[in-house]
Amino acid sequence: MRRIFVKSRELVVPGTLLAQGPFKYGRGTFREGNRIYSTVVGLVEIRGDAIRVIPLEGPYMPEVGDNVLGKIVDVRFSAWAVDIGAPYEASLRVQDATEERIDLMKTDLRKIFDIGDIIYARIKGYNEINQIDLTTKGMPFRGGPLRGGQLVTITPSKVPRLIGKGGSMINLIKKLTNTRIIVGQNGWVWVSGKNEELEKLAIEAILKVNRESHTQGLTDRIKELLTTRLQELKEQGVIEEIPQIEEPKNGEGEGE
């Protein structure tokens, strides 16, 4: 018998019965017989027939398929060491970074990625000995490093709230601040704008979502924050116009 006892994004504690039946169980859970329980304090995430619990606190715990932001911390003979905010370093091998055939004896890998570069990658593998393998193949920006901008970190479990239902929250921030924003499932967020003040405003909004993700009416408060600050910037001559956004349809916006 298949049955789910909790809702997606419900707060649970260790030992909470989540589901029974042939469900796939991910991080933050364990199976006993045909029942799946939580192992941590966190938020339930249900995707199809898979269930997991994202811890409310603590470092990011990798999962295959996650899209993450990372920082190159070392260049080795045939790979780069990458910090993704997890307890262990990740590795990006040459063959997972480029379609070109590289002669390792003649190529300086720092010309592809150097220490300090920020990359957008996907977790390709994660095993029992805590080896984390990344790939940038098929990722946006042709797998190159992200230039300029600023990097801000939030609690990984709050990433879904920052993105919002159907991308509503992050798109609200992007449109009103006219910035490019990339959100990694590891809680790292890259923000880039042509205007430094708008970049700072986007970051202010992101951090507010992180602090107040558990509260009601957050979308309205973020919109109010942005429009108030934008009006101030317009009066100061920093921007010429305040971007207009479409009002969400009934049932959209809040409750992401």
PDB file of C-alpha atoms in Angstrom:
ATOM      1  CA  MET A   1       0.000   0.000   0.000  1.00  0.00           C
ATOM      2  CA  ARG A   2       1.400   3.360  -1.037  1.00  0.00           C
ATOM      3  CA  ARG A   3       0.777   6.274   1.286  1.00  0.00           C
ATOM      4  CA  ILE A   4       2.409   9.631   2.058  1.00  0.00           C
ATOM      5  CA  PHE A   5       1.841  10.963   5.565  1.00  0.00           C
ATOM      6  CA  VAL A   6       3.291  14.464   5.118  1.00  0.00           C
ATOM      7  CA  LYS A   7       3.039  17.359   2.679  1.00  0.00           C
ATOM      8  CA  SER A   8       5.839  18.877   0.628  1.00  0.00           C
ATOM      9  CA  ARG A   9       7.642  21.627   2.581  1.00  0.00           C
ATOM     10  CA  GLU A  10       6.199  20.371   5.877  1.00  0.00           C
ATOM     11  CA  LEU A  11       8.565  20.731   8.847  1.00  0.00           C
ATOM     12  CA  VAL A  12       9.478  17.361  10.363  1.00  0.00           C
ATOM     13  CA  VAL A  13      11.742  16.055  13.118  1.00  0.00           C
ATOM     14  CA  PRO A  14      13.860  12.881  13.353  1.00  0.00           C
ATOM     15  CA  GLY A  15      11.690   9.784  13.471  1.00  0.00           C
ATOM     16  CA  THR A  16       8.710  11.314  11.654  1.00  0.00           C
ATOM     17  CA  LEU A  17       6.928   8.762   9.463  1.00  0.00           C
ATOM     18  CA  LEU A  18       6.985  10.167   5.954  1.00  0.00           C
ATOM     19  CA  ALA A  19       5.641   7.461   3.685  1.00  0.00           C
ATOM     20  CA  GLN A  20       5.111   3.781   3.195  1.00  0.00           C
ATOM     21  CA  GLY A  21       5.380   1.762   0.031  1.00  0.00           C
ATOM     22  CA  PRO A  22       7.826   1.570  -2.887  1.00  0.00           C
ATOM     23  CA  PHE A  23       8.973   5.197  -2.763  1.00  0.00           C
ATOM     24  CA  LYS A  24      12.527   6.296  -3.481  1.00  0.00           C
ATOM     25  CA  TYR A  25      14.117   7.825  -0.394  1.00  0.00           C
ATOM     26  CA  GLY A  26      16.853  10.421  -0.458  1.00  0.00           C
ATOM     27  CA  ARG A  27      18.977  12.360   1.992  1.00  0.00           C
ATOM     28  CA  GLY A  28      17.573  13.080   5.402  1.00  0.00           C
ATOM     29  CA  THR A  29      15.558   9.837   5.395  1.00  0.00           C
ATOM     30  CA  PHE A  30      15.889   6.122   6.109  1.00  0.00           C
ATOM     31  CA  ARG A  31      13.796   3.057   5.333  1.00  0.00           C
ATOM     32  CA  GLU A  32      12.634   0.479   7.868  1.00  0.00           C
ATOM     33  CA  GLY A  33      10.640  -2.282   6.259  1.00  0.00           C
ATOM     34  CA  ASN A  34       8.312  -0.566   3.800  1.00  0.00           C
ATOM     35  CA  ARG A  35       8.200   2.692   5.769  1.00  0.00           C
ATOM     36  CA  ILE A  36      10.351   5.796   5.308  1.00  0.00           C
ATOM     37  CA  TYR A  37      11.268   8.053   8.229  1.00  0.00           C
ATOM     38  CA  SER A  38      13.057  11.378   8.659  1.00  0.00           C
ATOM     39  CA  THR A  39      16.552  11.451  10.172  1.00  0.00           C
ATOM     40  CA  VAL A  40      16.827  15.232  10.588  1.00  0.00           C
ATOM     41  CA  VAL A  41      14.926  18.388  11.450  1.00  0.00           C
ATOM     42  CA  GLY A  42      14.033  19.811   8.070  1.00  0.00           C
ATOM     43  CA  LEU A  43      11.582  20.407   5.248  1.00  0.00           C
ATOM     44  CA  VAL A  44      10.015  17.578   3.283  1.00  0.00           C
ATOM     45  CA  GLU A  45      10.549  17.590  -0.463  1.00  0.00           C
ATOM     46  CA  ILE A  46       8.434  15.296  -2.638  1.00  0.00           C
ATOM     47  CA  ARG A  47       9.268  14.883  -6.322  1.00  0.00           C
ATOM     48  CA  GLY A  48       7.181  12.267  -8.073  1.00  0.00           C
ATOM     49  CA  ASP A  49       7.827   9.007  -6.253  1.00  0.00           C
ATOM     50  CA  ALA A  50      10.935  10.314  -4.474  1.00  0.00           C
ATOM     51  CA  ILE A  51      10.946  11.804  -0.989  1.00  0.00           C
ATOM     52  CA  ARG A  52      13.702  13.478   1.007  1.00  0.00           C
ATOM     53  CA  VAL A  53      14.152  15.924   3.883  1.00  0.00           C
ATOM     54  CA  ILE A  54      16.298  19.021   3.486  1.00  0.00           C
ATOM     55  CA  PRO A  55      17.981  19.955   6.806  1.00  0.00           C
ATOM     56  CA  LEU A  56      17.099  23.387   8.169  1.00  0.00           C
ATOM     57  CA  GLU A  57      20.647  24.047   9.285  1.00  0.00           C
ATOM     58  CA  GLY A  58      24.125  22.747   8.657  1.00  0.00           C
ATOM     59  CA  PRO A  59      26.265  22.478   5.533  1.00  0.00           C
ATOM     60  CA  TYR A  60      24.925  21.598   2.119  1.00  0.00           C
ATOM     61  CA  MET A  61      24.627  17.845   1.576  1.00  0.00           C
ATOM     62  CA  PRO A  62      25.171  16.954  -2.098  1.00  0.00           C
ATOM     63  CA  GLU A  63      22.746  14.964  -4.178  1.00  0.00           C
ATOM     64  CA  VAL A  64      23.262  13.702  -7.709  1.00  0.00           C
ATOM     65  CA  GLY A  65      21.482  15.958 -10.192  1.00  0.00           C
ATOM     66  CA  ASP A  66      21.683  19.125  -8.086  1.00  0.00           C
ATOM     67  CA  ASN A  67      22.766  22.281  -9.893  1.00  0.00           C
ATOM     68  CA  VAL A  68      25.260  24.165  -7.741  1.00  0.00           C
ATOM     69  CA  LEU A  69      27.544  27.152  -7.736  1.00  0.00           C
ATOM     70  CA  GLY A  70      31.133  26.496  -6.786  1.00  0.00           C
ATOM     71  CA  LYS A  71      34.477  28.222  -6.336  1.00  0.00           C
ATOM     72  CA  ILE A  72      37.694  26.837  -7.779  1.00  0.00           C
ATOM     73  CA  VAL A  73      40.133  26.380  -4.876  1.00  0.00           C
ATOM     74  CA  ASP A  74      42.898  24.370  -6.523  1.00  0.00           C
ATOM     75  CA  VAL A  75      44.136  23.425 -10.001  1.00  0.00           C
ATOM     76  CA  ARG A  76      45.545  19.922 -10.257  1.00  0.00           C
ATOM     77  CA  PHE A  77      47.023  17.829 -13.060  1.00  0.00           C
ATOM     78  CA  SER A  78      43.744  16.665 -14.606  1.00  0.00           C
ATOM     79  CA  ALA A  79      41.041  18.271 -12.460  1.00  0.00           C
ATOM     80  CA  TRP A  80      39.995  21.258 -10.391  1.00  0.00           C
ATOM     81  CA  ALA A  81      39.126  21.174  -6.685  1.00  0.00           C
ATOM     82  CA  VAL A  82      35.875  23.029  -6.070  1.00  0.00           C
ATOM     83  CA  ASP A  83      34.299  24.385  -2.892  1.00  0.00           C
ATOM     84  CA  ILE A  84      30.510  23.993  -3.055  1.00  0.00           C
ATOM     85  CA  GLY A  85      29.788  24.638   0.618  1.00  0.00           C
ATOM     86  CA  ALA A  86      29.627  20.917   1.425  1.00  0.00           C
ATOM     87  CA  PRO A  87      31.664  19.162   4.138  1.00  0.00           C
ATOM     88  CA  TYR A  88      33.953  17.796   1.411  1.00  0.00           C
ATOM     89  CA  GLU A  89      35.592  19.318  -1.651  1.00  0.00           C
ATOM     90  CA  ALA A  90      34.141  18.499  -5.035  1.00  0.00           C
ATOM     91  CA  SER A  91      36.176  17.594  -8.108  1.00  0.00           C
ATOM     92  CA  LEU A  92      35.704  18.712 -11.704  1.00  0.00           C
ATOM     93  CA  ARG A  93      37.679  16.547 -14.110  1.00  0.00           C
ATOM     94  CA  VAL A  94      38.870  17.845 -17.452  1.00  0.00           C
ATOM     95  CA  GLN A  95      36.671  15.440 -19.400  1.00  0.00           C
ATOM     96  CA  ASP A  96      33.617  16.743 -17.521  1.00  0.00           C
ATOM     97  CA  ALA A  97      34.459  20.378 -18.226  1.00  0.00           C
ATOM     98  CA  THR A  98      35.057  20.529 -21.966  1.00  0.00           C
ATOM     99  CA  GLU A  99      34.172  18.688 -25.167  1.00  0.00           C
ATOM    100  CA  GLU A 100      37.658  19.334 -26.527  1.00  0.00           C
ATOM    101  CA  ARG A 101      40.423  16.774 -26.284  1.00  0.00           C
ATOM    102  CA  ILE A 102      43.021  18.195 -23.924  1.00  0.00           C
ATOM    103  CA  ASP A 103      46.711  17.299 -23.935  1.00  0.00           C
ATOM    104  CA  LEU A 104      47.412  17.507 -20.213  1.00  0.00           C
ATOM    105  CA  MET A 105      51.160  17.683 -20.801  1.00  0.00           C
ATOM    106  CA  LYS A 106      50.835  20.849 -22.891  1.00  0.00           C
ATOM    107  CA  THR A 107      47.723  22.588 -21.552  1.00  0.00           C
ATOM    108  CA  ASP A 108      47.646  24.970 -18.587  1.00  0.00           C
ATOM    109  CA  LEU A 109      44.278  24.201 -16.975  1.00  0.00           C
ATOM    110  CA  ARG A 110      44.281  27.638 -15.389  1.00  0.00           C
ATOM    111  CA  LYS A 111      43.397  29.035 -18.810  1.00  0.00           C
ATOM    112  CA  ILE A 112      40.078  27.166 -18.549  1.00  0.00           C
ATOM    113  CA  PHE A 113      39.320  27.642 -14.841  1.00  0.00           C
ATOM    114  CA  ASP A 114      41.619  29.352 -12.354  1.00  0.00           C
ATOM    115  CA  ILE A 115      41.636  29.618  -8.578  1.00  0.00           C
ATOM    116  CA  GLY A 116      38.868  31.949  -7.448  1.00  0.00           C
ATOM    117  CA  ASP A 117      36.657  31.404 -10.507  1.00  0.00           C
ATOM    118  CA  ILE A 118      32.956  30.879  -9.832  1.00  0.00           C
ATOM    119  CA  ILE A 119      31.354  28.094 -11.854  1.00  0.00           C
ATOM    120  CA  TYR A 120      27.843  26.737 -12.363  1.00  0.00           C
ATOM    121  CA  ALA A 121      27.878  22.943 -12.402  1.00  0.00           C
ATOM    122  CA  ARG A 122      25.814  19.818 -11.873  1.00  0.00           C
ATOM    123  CA  ILE A 123      26.609  17.079  -9.389  1.00  0.00           C
ATOM    124  CA  LYS A 124      27.394  14.069 -11.524  1.00  0.00           C
ATOM    125  CA  GLY A 125      28.294  11.613  -8.804  1.00  0.00           C
ATOM    126  CA  TYR A 126      28.454  11.298  -5.016  1.00  0.00           C
ATOM    127  CA  ASN A 127      29.491   8.059  -3.348  1.00  0.00           C
ATOM    128  CA  GLU A 128      29.891   6.465   0.072  1.00  0.00           C
ATOM    129  CA  ILE A 129      33.481   7.700   0.438  1.00  0.00           C
ATOM    130  CA  ASN A 130      32.281  11.287   0.018  1.00  0.00           C
ATOM    131  CA  GLN A 131      33.734  11.779  -3.455  1.00  0.00           C
ATOM    132  CA  ILE A 132      31.762  14.512  -5.221  1.00  0.00           C
ATOM    133  CA  ASP A 133      32.096  14.688  -9.005  1.00  0.00           C
ATOM    134  CA  LEU A 134      30.908  17.708 -10.975  1.00  0.00           C
ATOM    135  CA  THR A 135      30.225  18.406 -14.627  1.00  0.00           C
ATOM    136  CA  THR A 136      29.772  21.694 -16.468  1.00  0.00           C
ATOM    137  CA  LYS A 137      28.800  20.054 -19.750  1.00  0.00           C
ATOM    138  CA  GLY A 138      25.371  21.104 -20.920  1.00  0.00           C
ATOM    139  CA  MET A 139      25.175  23.905 -18.356  1.00  0.00           C
ATOM    140  CA  PRO A 140      24.320  27.518 -19.254  1.00  0.00           C
ATOM    141  CA  PHE A 141      27.106  29.997 -20.075  1.00  0.00           C
ATOM    142  CA  ARG A 142      28.880  27.232 -22.034  1.00  0.00           C
ATOM    143  CA  GLY A 143      30.371  25.995 -18.807  1.00  0.00           C
ATOM    144  CA  GLY A 144      32.646  29.015 -18.457  1.00  0.00           C
ATOM    145  CA  PRO A 145      33.302  30.919 -15.224  1.00  0.00           C
ATOM    146  CA  LEU A 146      30.831  33.558 -14.120  1.00  0.00           C
ATOM    147  CA  ARG A 147      32.395  36.985 -14.591  1.00  0.00           C
ATOM    148  CA  GLY A 148      31.834  39.896 -12.245  1.00  0.00           C
ATOM    149  CA  GLY A 149      28.850  39.997  -9.962  1.00  0.00           C
ATOM    150  CA  GLN A 150      28.697  39.073  -6.300  1.00  0.00           C
ATOM    151  CA  LEU A 151      28.234  35.789  -4.493  1.00  0.00           C
ATOM    152  CA  VAL A 152      25.894  35.545  -1.520  1.00  0.00           C
ATOM    153  CA  THR A 153      25.014  32.478   0.520  1.00  0.00           C
ATOM    154  CA  ILE A 154      21.703  31.433   2.064  1.00  0.00           C
ATOM    155  CA  THR A 155      20.554  28.354   3.966  1.00  0.00           C
ATOM    156  CA  PRO A 156      20.218  25.532   1.398  1.00  0.00           C
ATOM    157  CA  SER A 157      16.788  24.508   2.697  1.00  0.00           C
ATOM    158  CA  LYS A 158      15.488  27.986   1.865  1.00  0.00           C
ATOM    159  CA  VAL A 159      16.376  27.818  -1.815  1.00  0.00           C
ATOM    160  CA  PRO A 160      12.851  26.675  -2.833  1.00  0.00           C
ATOM    161  CA  ARG A 161      11.368  29.729  -1.052  1.00  0.00           C
ATOM    162  CA  LEU A 162      13.782  32.041  -2.830  1.00  0.00           C
ATOM    163  CA  ILE A 163      12.849  30.559  -6.189  1.00  0.00           C
ATOM    164  CA  GLY A 164       9.137  30.561  -5.402  1.00  0.00           C
ATOM    165  CA  LYS A 165       6.253  28.780  -7.063  1.00  0.00           C
ATOM    166  CA  GLY A 166       6.963  28.639 -10.762  1.00  0.00           C
ATOM    167  CA  GLY A 167       9.954  30.934 -10.211  1.00  0.00           C
ATOM    168  CA  SER A 168       7.691  33.730  -8.946  1.00  0.00           C
ATOM    169  CA  MET A 169       9.914  35.085  -6.156  1.00  0.00           C
ATOM    170  CA  ILE A 170      13.240  35.045  -7.974  1.00  0.00           C
ATOM    171  CA  ASN A 171      11.662  36.476 -11.129  1.00  0.00           C
ATOM    172  CA  LEU A 172      10.130  39.299  -9.095  1.00  0.00           C
ATOM    173  CA  ILE A 173      13.581  40.220  -7.762  1.00  0.00           C
ATOM    174  CA  LYS A 174      15.222  39.869 -11.189  1.00  0.00           C
ATOM    175  CA  LYS A 175      12.690  42.028 -13.013  1.00  0.00           C
ATOM    176  CA  LEU A 176      12.522  44.839 -10.481  1.00  0.00           C
ATOM    177  CA  THR A 177      16.288  45.073 -10.032  1.00  0.00           C
ATOM    178  CA  ASN A 178      17.201  44.312 -13.659  1.00  0.00           C
ATOM    179  CA  THR A 179      19.834  41.827 -12.530  1.00  0.00           C
ATOM    180  CA  ARG A 180      20.990  38.362 -13.565  1.00  0.00           C
ATOM    181  CA  ILE A 181      20.624  35.895 -10.721  1.00  0.00           C
ATOM    182  CA  ILE A 182      21.693  32.260 -10.598  1.00  0.00           C
ATOM    183  CA  VAL A 183      20.595  30.174  -7.634  1.00  0.00           C
ATOM    184  CA  GLY A 184      22.474  26.992  -6.746  1.00  0.00           C
ATOM    185  CA  GLN A 185      20.752  24.257  -4.788  1.00  0.00           C
ATOM    186  CA  ASN A 186      23.692  24.464  -2.387  1.00  0.00           C
ATOM    187  CA  GLY A 187      22.464  27.873  -1.220  1.00  0.00           C
ATOM    188  CA  TRP A 188      25.003  29.918  -3.181  1.00  0.00           C
ATOM    189  CA  VAL A 189      23.506  32.729  -5.224  1.00  0.00           C
ATOM    190  CA  TRP A 190      25.298  34.772  -7.921  1.00  0.00           C
ATOM    191  CA  VAL A 191      23.984  38.259  -8.602  1.00  0.00           C
ATOM    192  CA  SER A 192      25.153  40.502 -11.429  1.00  0.00           C
ATOM    193  CA  GLY A 193      23.781  43.879 -12.489  1.00  0.00           C
ATOM    194  CA  LYS A 194      24.936  46.745 -14.669  1.00  0.00           C
ATOM    195  CA  ASN A 195      24.063  49.099 -11.813  1.00  0.00           C
ATOM    196  CA  GLU A 196      25.880  48.535  -8.507  1.00  0.00           C
ATOM    197  CA  GLU A 197      22.990  49.924  -6.472  1.00  0.00           C
ATOM    198  CA  LEU A 198      20.510  47.563  -8.127  1.00  0.00           C
ATOM    199  CA  GLU A 199      22.886  44.676  -7.485  1.00  0.00           C
ATOM    200  CA  LYS A 200      22.988  45.589  -3.794  1.00  0.00           C
ATOM    201  CA  LEU A 201      19.196  45.867  -3.726  1.00  0.00           C
ATOM    202  CA  ALA A 202      18.772  42.402  -5.209  1.00  0.00           C
ATOM    203  CA  ILE A 203      21.101  40.985  -2.555  1.00  0.00           C
ATOM    204  CA  GLU A 204      19.167  42.802   0.180  1.00  0.00           C
ATOM    205  CA  ALA A 205      15.956  41.178  -1.059  1.00  0.00           C
ATOM    206  CA  ILE A 206      17.571  37.727  -1.259  1.00  0.00           C
ATOM    207  CA  LEU A 207      18.849  37.958   2.315  1.00  0.00           C
ATOM    208  CA  LYS A 208      15.417  39.102   3.489  1.00  0.00           C
ATOM    209  CA  VAL A 209      13.866  36.000   1.936  1.00  0.00           C
ATOM    210  CA  ASN A 210      16.481  33.901   3.737  1.00  0.00           C
ATOM    211  CA  ARG A 211      15.668  35.487   7.102  1.00  0.00           C
ATOM    212  CA  GLU A 212      11.888  35.487   6.745  1.00  0.00           C
ATOM    213  CA  SER A 213      11.236  32.404   4.620  1.00  0.00           C
ATOM    214  CA  HIS A 214       8.978  30.857   7.272  1.00  0.00           C
ATOM    215  CA  THR A 215       6.600  33.823   7.463  1.00  0.00           C
ATOM    216  CA  GLN A 216       3.371  34.617   5.639  1.00  0.00           C
ATOM    217  CA  GLY A 217       3.019  37.570   3.265  1.00  0.00           C
ATOM    218  CA  LEU A 218       6.698  37.496   2.303  1.00  0.00           C
ATOM    219  CA  THR A 219       6.117  38.092  -1.414  1.00  0.00           C
ATOM    220  CA  ASP A 220       4.229  41.307  -0.674  1.00  0.00           C
ATOM    221  CA  ARG A 221       6.947  42.497   1.711  1.00  0.00           C
ATOM    222  CA  ILE A 222       9.688  41.812  -0.836  1.00  0.00           C
ATOM    223  CA  LYS A 223       7.747  43.723  -3.476  1.00  0.00           C
ATOM    224  CA  GLU A 224       7.223  46.626  -1.057  1.00  0.00           C
ATOM    225  CA  LEU A 225      10.931  46.672  -0.148  1.00  0.00           C
ATOM    226  CA  LEU A 226      11.989  46.728  -3.791  1.00  0.00           C
ATOM    227  CA  THR A 227       9.503  49.356  -4.963  1.00  0.00           C
ATOM    228  CA  THR A 228      10.313  51.640  -2.007  1.00  0.00           C
ATOM    229  CA  ARG A 229      14.067  51.418  -2.622  1.00  0.00           C
ATOM    230  CA  LEU A 230      13.599  51.853  -6.362  1.00  0.00           C
ATOM    231  CA  GLN A 231      11.580  55.014  -5.796  1.00  0.00           C
ATOM    232  CA  GLU A 232      14.429  56.364  -3.645  1.00  0.00           C
ATOM    233  CA  LEU A 233      16.971  55.510  -6.367  1.00  0.00           C
ATOM    234  CA  LYS A 234      14.812  57.246  -8.957  1.00  0.00           C
ATOM    235  CA  GLU A 235      14.603  60.386  -6.835  1.00  0.00           C
ATOM    236  CA  GLN A 236      18.397  60.296  -6.481  1.00  0.00           C
ATOM    237  CA  GLY A 237      18.788  60.042 -10.239  1.00  0.00           C
ATOM    238  CA  VAL A 238      20.401  56.600 -10.065  1.00  0.00           C
ATOM    239  CA  ILE A 239      17.699  55.069 -12.279  1.00  0.00           C
ATOM    240  CA  GLU A 240      15.265  56.658 -14.731  1.00  0.00           C
ATOM    241  CA  GLU A 241      12.240  54.395 -14.449  1.00  0.00           C
ATOM    242  CA  ILE A 242      10.870  51.772 -12.082  1.00  0.00           C
ATOM    243  CA  PRO A 243      10.245  48.483 -13.928  1.00  0.00           C
ATOM    244  CA  GLN A 244       6.615  47.379 -14.108  1.00  0.00           C
ATOM    245  CA  ILE A 245       5.643  43.801 -13.358  1.00  0.00           C
ATOM    246  CA  GLU A 246       2.455  41.878 -13.967  1.00  0.00           C
ATOM    247  CA  GLU A 247       0.300  41.139 -10.968  1.00  0.00           C
ATOM    248  CA  PRO A 248       0.200  37.416 -10.151  1.00  0.00           C
ATOM    249  CA  LYS A 249      -2.927  35.497 -11.029  1.00  0.00           C
ATOM    250  CA  ASN A 250      -5.149  34.224  -8.250  1.00  0.00           C
ATOM    251  CA  GLY A 251      -3.449  31.457  -6.357  1.00  0.00           C
ATOM    252  CA  GLU A 252       0.037  32.468  -7.460  1.00  0.00           C
ATOM    253  CA  GLY A 253       2.723  34.414  -5.665  1.00  0.00           C
ATOM    254  CA  GLU A 254       2.238  33.685  -1.980  1.00  0.00           C
ATOM    255  CA  GLY A 255       2.628  30.201  -0.645  1.00  0.00           C
ATOM    256  CA  GLU A 256       5.543  29.252  -2.893  1.00  0.00           C
TER     257      GLU A 256
END
